[in-house]
Amino acid sequence: MGGTGLENLILQDARTETITTPYGVVTVDIGHFGGQNAPLVFMSRHGKGHTLPPHLVNYRANIWALQELGVRKIIATAAVGSLASRLQLGDIVLMDQFLDFTKSRPHTFYEGGEQGVLHVDMTEPYCKSLQAVIRVAGEAVGVPLEEGATYVCTEGPRFETPAEIRMYQMLGGECVGMTSVPEVVLAKECGMCYATIGMITNEAAGIADHPLTHEEVIVSMKATGKTVAQLIQETFRI
Ligand code: HPA
């Protein structure tokens, strides 16, 4: 699942497939990656050409489509701002927990009625076994990883105020982004193994000594994107 800056992963023999879900239509690329036999499904979270802002991403359609295709494990990428001094620009981070500050997104497949009710367990939102493989891949390709991070998910599309960032810091947030929730929750509802590789693209508002721009995030992502693609390739190989 490619986030900002990873809207494309170069697949071999790729075909584009359109999947109709109860929540909308989703397009993915399916092909081979890094010379492996098993097929890889690549989905661009924000749509091709980054046309959907985080609060309008059709998270339910995306996860439903992946499940329909038989996907069992999702490696998600996410551009994030840092709230913690241990997380520096360009660092690659594995998420461990989240704090949910989203406001207006459908959060579940289980809305009562025919779908029933589900209170999904969130003790371990991000998949430990997949993270273990990513860790081994990181060691193999010499990409250092920061681990155990708490992701604050905001509604966006605006960036945060410095006061909000101070509040998130007090609550234990270490990096901030706009997309992990409800994506990780919906994947969990489907019983899928989901891990997020975060890329620190900026210091959060008020920590940075300048106003934030989306361009800054894109420029940082371009610098780190290749390393992340390499990390994903090795993870997939293992
Ligand atoms: N805030 C929210 N989302 C983000 C940021 C940020 O600072 N950087 C990248 N995505």
Short mmCIF file of N, CA and C and ligand atoms in Angstrom, two decimals, residues 4 54 78-83 151-154 156-160 165 175-179 199-205 212-214 216-218 221, ligand 1:
data_model
loop_
_atom_site.label_atom_id
_atom_site.label_comp_id
_atom_site.label_asym_id
_atom_site.label_seq_id
_atom_site.Cartn_x
_atom_site.Cartn_y
_atom_site.Cartn_z
N THR A 4 2.06 8.62 0.25
CA THR A 4 2.66 9.77 -0.40
C THR A 4 4.12 9.47 -0.75
N PRO A 54 -6.20 12.67 2.44
CA PRO A 54 -6.32 11.58 3.43
C PRO A 54 -7.74 11.37 3.96
N ALA A 78 4.04 5.21 4.85
CA ALA A 78 3.39 6.44 5.32
C ALA A 78 4.43 7.53 5.55
N ALA A 79 4.16 8.69 4.98
CA ALA A 79 4.99 9.86 5.28
C ALA A 79 4.53 10.39 6.63
N VAL A 80 5.47 10.67 7.51
CA VAL A 80 5.09 11.17 8.84
C VAL A 80 6.03 12.29 9.29
N GLY A 81 5.44 13.16 10.11
CA GLY A 81 6.24 14.20 10.76
C GLY A 81 6.72 13.66 12.10
N SER A 82 7.86 14.17 12.58
CA SER A 82 8.40 13.68 13.85
C SER A 82 8.03 14.61 15.01
N LEU A 83 7.65 13.95 16.12
CA LEU A 83 7.38 14.67 17.37
C LEU A 83 8.44 14.36 18.41
N TYR A 151 2.10 6.26 16.48
CA TYR A 151 1.66 7.10 15.36
C TYR A 151 0.40 7.86 15.78
N VAL A 152 0.43 9.15 15.64
CA VAL A 152 -0.77 9.95 15.87
C VAL A 152 -1.44 10.16 14.51
N CYS A 153 -2.70 9.73 14.40
CA CYS A 153 -3.40 9.94 13.13
C CYS A 153 -4.35 11.11 13.25
N THR A 154 -4.10 12.14 12.47
CA THR A 154 -4.97 13.32 12.49
C THR A 154 -5.91 13.27 11.29
N GLY A 156 -6.56 15.77 9.10
CA GLY A 156 -6.10 16.47 7.92
C GLY A 156 -7.28 17.13 7.22
N PRO A 157 -7.13 17.60 6.00
CA PRO A 157 -5.85 17.62 5.30
C PRO A 157 -4.91 18.73 5.78
N ARG A 158 -5.36 19.54 6.72
CA ARG A 158 -4.46 20.57 7.22
C ARG A 158 -3.38 19.94 8.09
N PHE A 159 -2.25 20.62 8.19
CA PHE A 159 -1.26 20.20 9.18
C PHE A 159 -1.73 20.65 10.56
N GLU A 160 -0.99 20.25 11.59
CA GLU A 160 -1.40 20.50 12.98
C GLU A 160 -0.97 21.89 13.42
N ILE A 165 0.45 19.66 18.51
CA ILE A 165 1.67 18.82 18.55
C ILE A 165 2.15 18.66 20.00
N CYS A 175 5.19 10.22 16.15
CA CYS A 175 5.16 10.72 14.78
C CYS A 175 3.70 10.96 14.40
N VAL A 176 3.51 11.80 13.40
CA VAL A 176 2.15 12.21 13.05
C VAL A 176 1.93 12.10 11.55
N GLY A 177 0.77 11.53 11.23
CA GLY A 177 0.38 11.39 9.83
C GLY A 177 -1.13 11.41 9.74
N MET A 178 -1.66 11.15 8.54
CA MET A 178 -3.10 11.32 8.36
C MET A 178 -3.81 10.09 7.81
N THR A 179 -3.10 8.94 7.73
CA THR A 179 -3.74 7.83 7.00
C THR A 179 -3.78 6.47 7.70
N MET A 199 8.13 7.02 7.08
CA MET A 199 9.32 7.76 6.69
C MET A 199 9.21 9.16 7.26
N ILE A 200 10.20 9.54 8.04
CA ILE A 200 10.15 10.88 8.66
C ILE A 200 10.48 11.92 7.59
N THR A 201 9.49 12.69 7.24
CA THR A 201 9.66 13.67 6.15
C THR A 201 9.87 15.09 6.67
N ASN A 202 9.56 15.30 7.93
CA ASN A 202 9.65 16.67 8.47
C ASN A 202 9.55 16.64 9.99
N GLU A 203 10.00 17.72 10.59
CA GLU A 203 9.70 17.92 12.01
C GLU A 203 8.28 18.48 12.08
N ALA A 204 7.54 18.04 13.10
CA ALA A 204 6.14 18.47 13.19
C ALA A 204 6.05 19.97 13.44
N ALA A 205 4.85 20.51 13.22
CA ALA A 205 4.61 21.95 13.33
C ALA A 205 5.06 22.47 14.70
N LEU A 212 5.06 24.41 7.58
CA LEU A 212 5.15 23.16 6.81
C LEU A 212 4.46 23.31 5.47
N THR A 213 5.00 22.59 4.49
CA THR A 213 4.33 22.53 3.19
C THR A 213 4.30 21.07 2.72
N HIS A 214 3.32 20.80 1.86
CA HIS A 214 3.23 19.45 1.29
C HIS A 214 4.47 19.19 0.41
N GLU A 216 7.50 20.08 0.97
CA GLU A 216 8.60 19.62 1.83
C GLU A 216 8.49 18.10 2.05
N VAL A 217 7.26 17.66 2.28
CA VAL A 217 7.02 16.23 2.51
C VAL A 217 7.39 15.43 1.26
N ILE A 218 6.96 15.93 0.10
CA ILE A 218 7.22 15.23 -1.16
C ILE A 218 8.73 15.15 -1.43
N MET A 221 10.30 12.66 0.81
CA MET A 221 9.89 11.31 0.42
C MET A 221 10.68 10.83 -0.78
N1 HPA B 1 1.61 16.08 9.94
C1 HPA B 1 0.63 15.28 9.42
N2 HPA B 1 0.85 14.47 8.40
C2 HPA B 1 2.08 14.42 7.89
C3 HPA B 1 3.14 15.21 8.38
C4 HPA B 1 2.88 16.08 9.47
O1 HPA B 1 3.76 16.81 9.96
N3 HPA B 1 4.23 14.92 7.64
C5 HPA B 1 3.85 13.97 6.73
N4 HPA B 1 2.55 13.67 6.88
#
